[in-house]
Amino acid sequence: MSFIEQDKNVIAPLYGKADIEIVKGEGSYLFDSKGDKYLDFVAGIAVNALGHQNKSIKEAVVKQMDCFNHISNLYVNMPQVELGKKLLEITGFDKAFFCNSGTEANEGAIKFARKYFDRKGEANRQKIITFVNSFHGRTFAALSATGQPALRQGFGNMPGDFVHVAWNDCAALKSEVNKDTCAIMLESLAAEGGVMTLSAEMVETINSLQKEFGVLVIVDEVQAGCGRLGTFLGFEKYGLNPDLVTLAKGIGGGLPLGGVLLRQKIADELKAGDHGTTFGGNPIACAAGLAVVNQIDAALMKNVVERGAQIRTALADIKAKYSFIKEIRGEGLIVGLALDESMPVGNVVAAARAEKLMVLSAKGNVLRMLPCLNVSAAEVDEAMAKLAKAFEAVAK
Ligand SMILES: *Cc1c(COP(=O)(O)O)cnc(C)c1O
């Protein structure tokens, strides 16, 4: 029986999966059990920031496994300290907390924000404002924060005091924020929700509400962070000044790793025992994380900006040929192509796969591309040629 069939028998049916069996990855390529070679513009949903089989990550992981795999957070974990130091140095934040995933990072940030006000004697400040179509994860509080009601359907009561306002709707945001608000939580670029960028007015509104009401700003950099927009953290592009930042996806280079970066004023209100995790900041994951962060340098950021521009130029040519392509979206190497309802994005994803190009979708009938950050110019050319063929096939 093929693994595709076995998967249906064994694994809970929570995903729609492609009918291929991947056996190997190398850089920007994936190989399947039939010997077919795919150009990977999904990168494990923005996880494989440096492609498959990155040599430094591999070496760091093996080196750490020669010491120990795990010791718990009851003892000082040197790879965790090294990674934390590096992140604080790059970002200017004051403290780091490590966990295993994006949703846990957001749970942590939400708890830290509420605890901060509780310790300051303002326990009433619980309300957290997030955005319609945002995505913050699948555990209960992160799901409550997520601005997609369909994902909450059938799961019963959610943690309360989460309010969703429309993306880039400054007036709606202003009307919700007051001195009883705990936090405004947003992605620096709403990727799952349809590859939506922040308006300059929205950034200004958030910054002024933060000053006026002392409301905390939590930026979810799980997908857009770690260099994907051409800056280490996505919000640097737009000029936000968050109190808490969450990381995951790209930071582990393929290993499960998440994190929260905190300003000192928040760290000052936290005590031992307030929050915790057994696996969080696992030494192997942190060793891999350090190898990732050490490779996110100026040259890589230049590549992100240039390859992003190269993709957008090629997409403009494709867009000119098809009236069902509405808009090119995104920033750096989060690229979106919004389609009208006459062309279901799933058809394009399947046609691209038939051309041996992996791409994915985002909410609102948007085609999404998340190549690894070290993708080459030749690989982008190859991907765009494959995508052009996929559009020819679906438009017939
Ligand atoms: C993927 C994602 C998450 C959830 O991360 P998990 O590791 O799947 O829990 C949260 N926020 C954003 C912006 C994401 O893209």
Tab-separated table of C-alpha atoms and ligand atoms in Angstrom:
chain	number	residue	atom	x	y	z
A	1	MET	CA	0.000	0.000	0.000
A	2	SER	CA	1.364	3.448	-0.871
A	3	PHE	CA	2.041	5.939	1.882
A	4	ILE	CA	-0.678	8.136	0.401
A	5	GLU	CA	-3.201	5.341	1.094
A	6	GLN	CA	-1.693	4.462	4.481
A	7	ASP	CA	-1.885	8.117	5.524
A	8	LYS	CA	-5.676	8.022	4.981
A	9	ASN	CA	-5.925	4.954	7.238
A	10	VAL	CA	-3.591	6.140	9.970
A	11	ILE	CA	-3.567	9.942	10.251
A	12	ALA	CA	-6.562	11.946	11.505
A	13	PRO	CA	-8.295	13.541	8.515
A	14	LEU	CA	-7.496	17.182	9.292
A	15	TYR	CA	-5.693	18.142	6.092
A	16	GLY	CA	-6.268	17.999	2.367
A	17	LYS	CA	-3.007	16.519	1.079
A	18	ALA	CA	-1.341	16.403	-2.314
A	19	ASP	CA	-1.048	12.990	-3.951
A	20	ILE	CA	2.728	12.787	-3.829
A	21	GLU	CA	5.280	11.215	-1.501
A	22	ILE	CA	8.242	13.485	-0.844
A	23	VAL	CA	11.390	11.542	-0.014
A	24	LYS	CA	14.112	14.194	-0.099
A	25	GLY	CA	14.747	17.916	-0.083
A	26	GLU	CA	17.770	19.855	-1.246
A	27	GLY	CA	17.946	23.671	-1.224
A	28	SER	CA	14.839	24.907	-3.060
A	29	TYR	CA	13.975	21.471	-4.469
A	30	LEU	CA	11.925	18.491	-3.340
A	31	PHE	CA	12.095	14.973	-4.791
A	32	ASP	CA	9.277	12.415	-4.674
A	33	SER	CA	9.197	8.619	-4.628
A	34	LYS	CA	8.696	8.536	-8.414
A	35	GLY	CA	11.906	10.486	-8.917
A	36	ASP	CA	10.110	13.710	-9.877
A	37	LYS	CA	11.779	17.007	-8.926
A	38	TYR	CA	9.714	19.939	-7.641
A	39	LEU	CA	10.658	23.550	-7.151
A	40	ASP	CA	9.497	24.332	-3.618
A	41	PHE	CA	7.853	27.763	-3.269
A	42	VAL	CA	6.003	26.678	-0.099
A	43	ALA	CA	9.110	26.012	2.022
A	44	GLY	CA	7.109	24.110	4.636
A	45	ILE	CA	4.819	27.188	4.951
A	46	ALA	CA	7.673	29.666	5.489
A	47	VAL	CA	9.503	27.298	7.838
A	48	ASN	CA	12.489	26.307	5.699
A	49	ALA	CA	13.919	29.823	5.575
A	50	LEU	CA	17.270	28.550	4.307
A	51	GLY	CA	16.025	25.686	2.169
A	52	HIS	CA	16.336	21.957	2.682
A	53	GLN	CA	19.470	20.383	4.153
A	54	ASN	CA	21.185	23.621	5.142
A	55	LYS	CA	24.706	22.575	6.115
A	56	SER	CA	25.161	24.856	9.165
A	57	ILE	CA	21.816	23.812	10.659
A	58	LYS	CA	22.703	20.158	10.216
A	59	GLU	CA	26.114	20.637	11.850
A	60	ALA	CA	24.653	22.611	14.771
A	61	VAL	CA	22.013	19.936	15.419
A	62	VAL	CA	24.504	17.054	15.321
A	63	LYS	CA	26.917	18.951	17.573
A	64	GLN	CA	24.169	19.569	20.151
A	65	MET	CA	23.027	15.923	20.005
A	66	ASP	CA	26.583	14.948	20.952
A	67	CYS	CA	26.012	16.914	24.228
A	68	PHE	CA	22.355	16.323	25.184
A	69	ASN	CA	18.937	16.374	23.508
A	70	HIS	CA	16.989	17.829	26.414
A	71	ILE	CA	17.457	18.900	30.017
A	72	SER	CA	14.171	20.815	30.790
A	73	ASN	CA	13.916	24.461	31.787
A	74	LEU	CA	15.016	23.652	35.354
A	75	TYR	CA	18.638	24.131	34.269
A	76	VAL	CA	20.458	26.733	32.227
A	77	ASN	CA	20.248	25.727	28.583
A	78	MET	CA	23.279	27.182	26.801
A	79	PRO	CA	21.958	27.047	23.208
A	80	GLN	CA	18.829	28.885	24.460
A	81	VAL	CA	20.963	31.614	26.048
A	82	GLU	CA	23.096	31.937	22.899
A	83	LEU	CA	20.036	32.235	20.661
A	84	GLY	CA	18.340	34.679	23.047
A	85	LYS	CA	21.452	36.874	23.191
A	86	LYS	CA	21.674	36.979	19.413
A	87	LEU	CA	17.972	37.827	18.995
A	88	LEU	CA	18.121	40.638	21.556
A	89	GLU	CA	21.259	42.015	19.916
A	90	ILE	CA	19.597	42.071	16.467
A	91	THR	CA	16.185	43.375	17.539
A	92	GLY	CA	16.866	45.644	20.513
A	93	PHE	CA	14.351	43.764	22.685
A	94	ASP	CA	15.242	43.057	26.329
A	95	LYS	CA	14.204	39.473	27.121
A	96	ALA	CA	13.323	36.293	25.243
A	97	PHE	CA	11.013	33.370	26.022
A	98	PHE	CA	11.141	30.185	23.949
A	99	CYS	CA	8.401	27.690	23.103
A	100	ASN	CA	7.698	25.195	20.311
A	101	SER	CA	5.296	26.774	17.848
A	102	GLY	CA	3.542	29.892	16.626
A	103	THR	CA	0.334	29.346	18.507
A	104	GLU	CA	2.252	28.807	21.762
A	105	ALA	CA	4.246	31.972	21.162
A	106	ASN	CA	0.968	33.884	20.806
A	107	GLU	CA	-0.532	32.206	23.895
A	108	GLY	CA	2.577	33.286	25.790
A	109	ALA	CA	2.400	36.873	24.553
A	110	ILE	CA	-1.313	37.112	25.429
A	111	LYS	CA	-0.639	35.771	28.933
A	112	PHE	CA	2.324	38.116	29.448
A	113	ALA	CA	0.247	41.122	28.345
A	114	ARG	CA	-2.595	40.315	30.752
A	115	LYS	CA	-0.233	39.461	33.608
A	116	TYR	CA	1.582	42.765	33.069
A	117	PHE	CA	-1.575	44.756	33.753
A	118	ASP	CA	-2.644	42.428	36.565
A	119	ARG	CA	0.639	43.002	38.443
A	120	LYS	CA	0.296	46.725	37.881
A	121	GLY	CA	-3.098	46.629	39.634
A	122	GLU	CA	-5.100	46.987	36.403
A	123	ALA	CA	-6.580	43.487	36.207
A	124	ASN	CA	-9.586	44.990	34.400
A	125	ARG	CA	-7.449	45.500	31.298
A	126	GLN	CA	-8.179	42.239	29.525
A	127	LYS	CA	-9.604	43.246	26.164
A	128	ILE	CA	-7.392	42.383	23.188
A	129	ILE	CA	-8.123	43.842	19.763
A	130	THR	CA	-7.155	41.792	16.721
A	131	PHE	CA	-8.161	41.912	13.046
A	132	VAL	CA	-10.692	40.303	10.739
A	133	ASN	CA	-9.081	37.501	8.681
A	134	SER	CA	-5.984	37.468	10.908
A	135	PHE	CA	-4.373	34.151	11.786
A	136	HIS	CA	-2.718	33.581	15.166
A	137	GLY	CA	-2.928	29.803	15.653
A	138	ARG	CA	-5.173	26.905	16.644
A	139	THR	CA	-5.035	26.678	20.451
A	140	PHE	CA	-7.922	28.320	22.280
A	141	ALA	CA	-6.676	31.827	23.057
A	142	ALA	CA	-4.796	32.128	19.758
A	143	LEU	CA	-7.926	30.867	18.003
A	144	SER	CA	-10.010	33.431	19.867
A	145	ALA	CA	-7.543	36.043	18.638
A	146	THR	CA	-7.755	34.732	15.063
A	147	GLY	CA	-10.224	36.802	13.024
A	148	GLN	CA	-11.759	33.828	11.188
A	149	PRO	CA	-15.002	32.685	12.883
A	150	ALA	CA	-15.215	29.535	10.706
A	151	LEU	CA	-12.122	28.138	12.419
A	152	ARG	CA	-13.846	28.449	15.848
A	153	GLN	CA	-17.046	26.754	14.705
A	154	GLY	CA	-18.061	23.756	16.819
A	155	PHE	CA	-15.380	24.108	19.464
A	156	GLY	CA	-17.604	25.577	22.147
A	157	ASN	CA	-16.800	28.532	24.355
A	158	MET	CA	-13.680	30.518	23.536
A	159	PRO	CA	-11.591	32.636	25.938
A	160	GLY	CA	-13.368	35.981	26.031
A	161	ASP	CA	-12.424	39.624	25.564
A	162	PHE	CA	-11.106	39.308	22.016
A	163	VAL	CA	-12.547	41.846	19.581
A	164	HIS	CA	-11.885	41.787	15.829
A	165	VAL	CA	-11.861	44.953	13.736
A	166	ALA	CA	-11.464	45.198	9.951
A	167	TRP	CA	-7.885	45.276	8.639
A	168	ASN	CA	-6.684	48.845	8.019
A	169	ASP	CA	-9.952	50.293	9.411
A	170	CYS	CA	-8.502	53.072	11.585
A	171	ALA	CA	-11.866	54.433	12.747
A	172	ALA	CA	-13.039	50.982	13.905
A	173	LEU	CA	-9.802	50.435	15.807
A	174	LYS	CA	-10.014	53.859	17.492
A	175	SER	CA	-13.589	53.208	18.588
A	176	GLU	CA	-12.569	49.950	20.331
A	177	VAL	CA	-9.463	51.134	22.188
A	178	ASN	CA	-9.682	52.903	25.538
A	179	LYS	CA	-7.978	52.875	28.948
A	180	ASP	CA	-9.439	49.433	29.701
A	181	THR	CA	-7.833	47.825	26.632
A	182	CYS	CA	-4.998	45.382	27.245
A	183	ALA	CA	-3.469	45.021	23.793
A	184	ILE	CA	-3.681	45.445	20.054
A	185	MET	CA	-2.411	42.272	18.383
A	186	LEU	CA	-1.593	42.059	14.690
A	187	GLU	CA	0.576	40.432	12.060
A	188	SER	CA	3.092	42.752	10.392
A	189	LEU	CA	1.756	41.263	7.158
A	190	ALA	CA	-1.443	39.204	7.261
A	191	ALA	CA	-0.271	36.225	5.215
A	192	GLU	CA	-2.865	33.443	5.748
A	193	GLY	CA	-5.664	36.001	5.644
A	194	GLY	CA	-4.948	36.936	2.019
A	195	VAL	CA	-1.461	38.526	1.961
A	196	MET	CA	-2.625	41.931	3.211
A	197	THR	CA	-0.160	44.720	3.963
A	198	LEU	CA	-0.610	47.433	6.607
A	199	SER	CA	-1.508	50.968	5.534
A	200	ALA	CA	0.631	53.883	6.747
A	201	GLU	CA	-2.489	55.371	8.403
A	202	MET	CA	-3.034	52.155	10.359
A	203	VAL	CA	0.554	52.144	11.609
A	204	GLU	CA	0.144	55.765	12.713
A	205	THR	CA	-3.166	54.970	14.428
A	206	ILE	CA	-1.696	52.010	16.324
A	207	ASN	CA	1.348	54.031	17.403
A	208	SER	CA	-0.803	56.900	18.668
A	209	LEU	CA	-3.249	54.617	20.546
A	210	GLN	CA	-0.276	52.899	22.171
A	211	LYS	CA	0.978	56.288	23.420
A	212	GLU	CA	-2.394	57.706	24.417
A	213	PHE	CA	-3.817	54.716	26.338
A	214	GLY	CA	-0.714	52.704	27.268
A	215	VAL	CA	-2.221	49.788	25.395
A	216	LEU	CA	0.344	47.076	24.608
A	217	VAL	CA	1.140	46.247	20.999
A	218	ILE	CA	1.786	42.582	20.186
A	219	VAL	CA	3.167	41.903	16.719
A	220	ASP	CA	2.846	38.345	15.434
A	221	GLU	CA	5.949	37.788	13.299
A	222	VAL	CA	5.434	34.040	13.053
A	223	GLN	CA	5.219	34.078	9.252
A	224	ALA	CA	6.558	37.500	8.239
A	225	GLY	CA	9.512	37.573	10.658
A	226	CYS	CA	13.007	36.102	10.400
A	227	GLY	CA	13.891	38.031	7.280
A	228	ARG	CA	10.968	37.154	5.035
A	229	LEU	CA	10.041	40.794	4.338
A	230	GLY	CA	13.669	41.858	3.830
A	231	THR	CA	14.161	43.062	7.423
A	232	PHE	CA	14.782	40.755	10.389
A	233	LEU	CA	11.355	41.551	11.848
A	234	GLY	CA	8.544	42.542	9.496
A	235	PHE	CA	7.306	45.508	11.561
A	236	GLU	CA	10.634	47.323	11.021
A	237	LYS	CA	9.429	47.902	7.449
A	238	TYR	CA	6.325	49.703	8.656
A	239	GLY	CA	7.497	51.540	11.781
A	240	LEU	CA	5.531	49.875	14.579
A	241	ASN	CA	6.993	49.845	18.089
A	242	PRO	CA	5.716	46.608	19.656
A	243	ASP	CA	5.968	45.718	23.335
A	244	LEU	CA	5.857	41.999	22.540
A	245	VAL	CA	6.815	40.118	19.391
A	246	THR	CA	6.117	36.474	18.582
A	247	LEU	CA	8.268	34.252	16.379
A	248	ALA	CA	8.104	30.681	15.059
A	249	LYS	CA	8.049	29.137	11.556
A	250	GLY	CA	11.362	30.285	9.988
A	251	ILE	CA	13.289	30.645	13.249
A	252	GLY	CA	13.887	26.893	13.729
A	253	GLY	CA	15.031	26.193	10.168
A	254	GLY	CA	12.679	23.192	10.102
A	255	LEU	CA	12.806	22.272	13.800
A	256	PRO	CA	9.868	23.129	16.089
A	257	LEU	CA	10.772	26.418	17.756
A	258	GLY	CA	8.809	29.502	18.751
A	259	GLY	CA	9.627	32.551	20.801
A	260	VAL	CA	8.402	35.767	22.395
A	261	LEU	CA	10.541	38.898	22.596
A	262	LEU	CA	9.652	41.220	25.486
A	263	ARG	CA	10.385	44.787	26.511
A	264	GLN	CA	11.915	45.136	29.980
A	265	LYS	CA	8.790	46.722	31.505
A	266	ILE	CA	6.873	43.504	30.775
A	267	ALA	CA	9.662	41.172	31.899
A	268	ASP	CA	9.756	43.196	35.153
A	269	GLU	CA	6.179	42.114	35.960
A	270	LEU	CA	6.804	38.368	35.426
A	271	LYS	CA	7.852	35.894	38.112
A	272	ALA	CA	9.086	32.297	38.199
A	273	GLY	CA	6.115	29.984	37.744
A	274	ASP	CA	3.886	32.454	35.871
A	275	HIS	CA	4.175	30.477	32.645
A	276	GLY	CA	6.118	27.444	31.470
A	277	THR	CA	6.755	24.714	28.949
A	278	THR	CA	8.548	21.362	29.049
A	279	PHE	CA	9.911	21.258	25.529
A	280	GLY	CA	10.006	25.028	24.872
A	281	GLY	CA	13.440	26.221	23.807
A	282	ASN	CA	14.661	22.656	23.413
A	283	PRO	CA	18.481	22.714	23.054
A	284	ILE	CA	18.523	21.082	19.608
A	285	ALA	CA	15.858	23.445	18.255
A	286	CYS	CA	17.727	26.439	19.728
A	287	ALA	CA	21.046	25.272	18.260
A	288	ALA	CA	19.323	25.093	14.873
A	289	GLY	CA	17.746	28.510	15.535
A	290	LEU	CA	21.126	30.081	16.204
A	291	ALA	CA	22.458	28.612	12.935
A	292	VAL	CA	19.447	30.146	11.141
A	293	VAL	CA	19.730	33.585	12.734
A	294	ASN	CA	23.500	33.691	12.075
A	295	GLN	CA	22.751	33.307	8.354
A	296	ILE	CA	20.133	36.083	8.196
A	297	ASP	CA	22.642	38.762	7.217
A	298	ALA	CA	22.663	41.829	4.955
A	299	ALA	CA	23.450	39.738	1.862
A	300	LEU	CA	20.477	37.435	2.524
A	301	MET	CA	18.162	40.422	3.114
A	302	LYS	CA	19.347	41.917	-0.189
A	303	ASN	CA	18.483	38.613	-1.866
A	304	VAL	CA	14.988	38.659	-0.328
A	305	VAL	CA	14.320	42.154	-1.683
A	306	GLU	CA	15.781	41.408	-5.137
A	307	ARG	CA	14.103	38.019	-5.594
A	308	GLY	CA	10.809	39.518	-4.367
A	309	ALA	CA	11.106	42.261	-7.013
A	310	GLN	CA	12.042	39.688	-9.656
A	311	ILE	CA	8.929	37.634	-8.834
A	312	ARG	CA	6.677	40.713	-8.930
A	313	THR	CA	8.040	41.783	-12.344
A	314	ALA	CA	7.366	38.306	-13.750
A	315	LEU	CA	3.898	38.250	-12.160
A	316	ALA	CA	3.021	41.591	-13.755
A	317	ASP	CA	3.580	39.957	-17.191
A	318	ILE	CA	1.375	37.005	-16.235
A	319	LYS	CA	-1.295	39.285	-14.763
A	320	ALA	CA	-1.479	41.309	-18.004
A	321	LYS	CA	-2.607	38.150	-19.857
A	322	TYR	CA	-5.510	37.102	-17.615
A	323	SER	CA	-8.445	39.240	-16.558
A	324	PHE	CA	-9.148	36.870	-13.598
A	325	ILE	CA	-5.931	38.009	-11.880
A	326	LYS	CA	-6.936	41.006	-9.781
A	327	GLU	CA	-3.882	42.101	-7.841
A	328	ILE	CA	-0.257	41.331	-6.936
A	329	ARG	CA	0.212	41.535	-3.156
A	330	GLY	CA	2.791	41.219	-0.430
A	331	GLU	CA	6.284	42.301	0.457
A	332	GLY	CA	9.687	40.613	0.117
A	333	LEU	CA	9.225	36.862	-0.156
A	334	ILE	CA	5.607	36.708	0.910
A	335	VAL	CA	3.956	37.022	-2.469
A	336	GLY	CA	0.224	36.945	-3.167
A	337	LEU	CA	-1.771	36.917	-6.370
A	338	ALA	CA	-5.454	37.706	-5.806
A	339	LEU	CA	-7.803	35.973	-8.260
A	340	ASP	CA	-11.477	36.686	-8.919
A	341	GLU	CA	-14.127	34.045	-8.209
A	342	SER	CA	-14.100	32.747	-11.811
A	343	MET	CA	-10.754	31.033	-11.174
A	344	PRO	CA	-10.587	28.959	-7.955
A	345	VAL	CA	-7.063	29.233	-6.537
A	346	GLY	CA	-7.025	25.457	-5.897
A	347	ASN	CA	-7.025	24.883	-9.664
A	348	VAL	CA	-3.908	27.025	-10.045
A	349	VAL	CA	-2.143	25.306	-7.119
A	350	ALA	CA	-2.869	21.898	-8.731
A	351	ALA	CA	-1.806	23.053	-12.202
A	352	ALA	CA	1.433	24.451	-10.784
A	353	ARG	CA	2.108	21.116	-9.082
A	354	ALA	CA	1.564	19.360	-12.417
A	355	GLU	CA	4.322	21.667	-13.728
A	356	LYS	CA	6.455	20.577	-10.730
A	357	LEU	CA	6.122	23.851	-8.841
A	358	MET	CA	4.855	23.900	-5.241
A	359	VAL	CA	2.775	26.963	-4.295
A	360	LEU	CA	-0.084	27.400	-1.802
A	361	SER	CA	-3.168	29.485	-1.266
A	362	ALA	CA	-4.322	32.116	1.215
A	363	LYS	CA	-7.811	33.163	2.288
A	364	GLY	CA	-9.927	35.055	-0.243
A	365	ASN	CA	-8.886	33.112	-3.378
A	366	VAL	CA	-5.279	34.272	-3.205
A	367	LEU	CA	-2.320	32.336	-4.619
A	368	ARG	CA	0.595	32.500	-2.174
A	369	MET	CA	4.318	31.931	-2.674
A	370	LEU	CA	6.859	31.549	0.137
A	371	PRO	CA	10.183	30.509	-1.395
A	372	CYS	CA	13.164	29.982	0.869
A	373	LEU	CA	15.055	33.222	1.536
A	374	ASN	CA	18.193	32.065	-0.287
A	375	VAL	CA	16.313	31.177	-3.487
A	376	SER	CA	18.436	32.033	-6.548
A	377	ALA	CA	17.586	34.260	-9.530
A	378	ALA	CA	17.696	31.198	-11.811
A	379	GLU	CA	15.271	29.332	-9.538
A	380	VAL	CA	12.877	32.293	-9.595
A	381	ASP	CA	13.042	32.349	-13.421
A	382	GLU	CA	12.322	28.635	-13.478
A	383	ALA	CA	9.395	29.010	-11.065
A	384	MET	CA	7.858	31.869	-13.033
A	385	ALA	CA	8.127	29.894	-16.305
A	386	LYS	CA	6.351	26.962	-14.599
A	387	LEU	CA	3.705	29.281	-13.165
A	388	ALA	CA	3.094	30.855	-16.596
A	389	LYS	CA	2.489	27.338	-17.989
A	390	ALA	CA	0.155	26.529	-15.090
A	391	PHE	CA	-1.918	29.645	-15.851
A	392	GLU	CA	-2.026	28.696	-19.562
A	393	ALA	CA	-3.351	25.278	-18.551
A	394	VAL	CA	-6.091	26.543	-16.203
A	395	ALA	CA	-7.177	29.366	-18.544
A	396	LYS	CA	-7.908	26.955	-21.417
B	1	LIG	C1	1.421	29.795	11.188
B	1	LIG	C2	1.068	30.974	11.983
B	1	LIG	C3	0.729	30.860	13.338
B	1	LIG	C4	0.585	29.520	14.031
B	1	LIG	O1	1.797	28.848	14.103
B	1	LIG	P1	1.798	27.283	14.497
B	1	LIG	O2	3.261	26.958	14.592
B	1	LIG	O3	1.092	26.570	13.383
B	1	LIG	O4	1.099	27.143	15.770
B	1	LIG	C5	0.474	32.013	14.050
B	1	LIG	N1	0.553	33.224	13.476
B	1	LIG	C6	0.889	33.375	12.172
B	1	LIG	C7	0.987	34.741	11.594
B	1	LIG	C8	1.143	32.255	11.378
B	1	LIG	O5	1.440	32.412	10.091
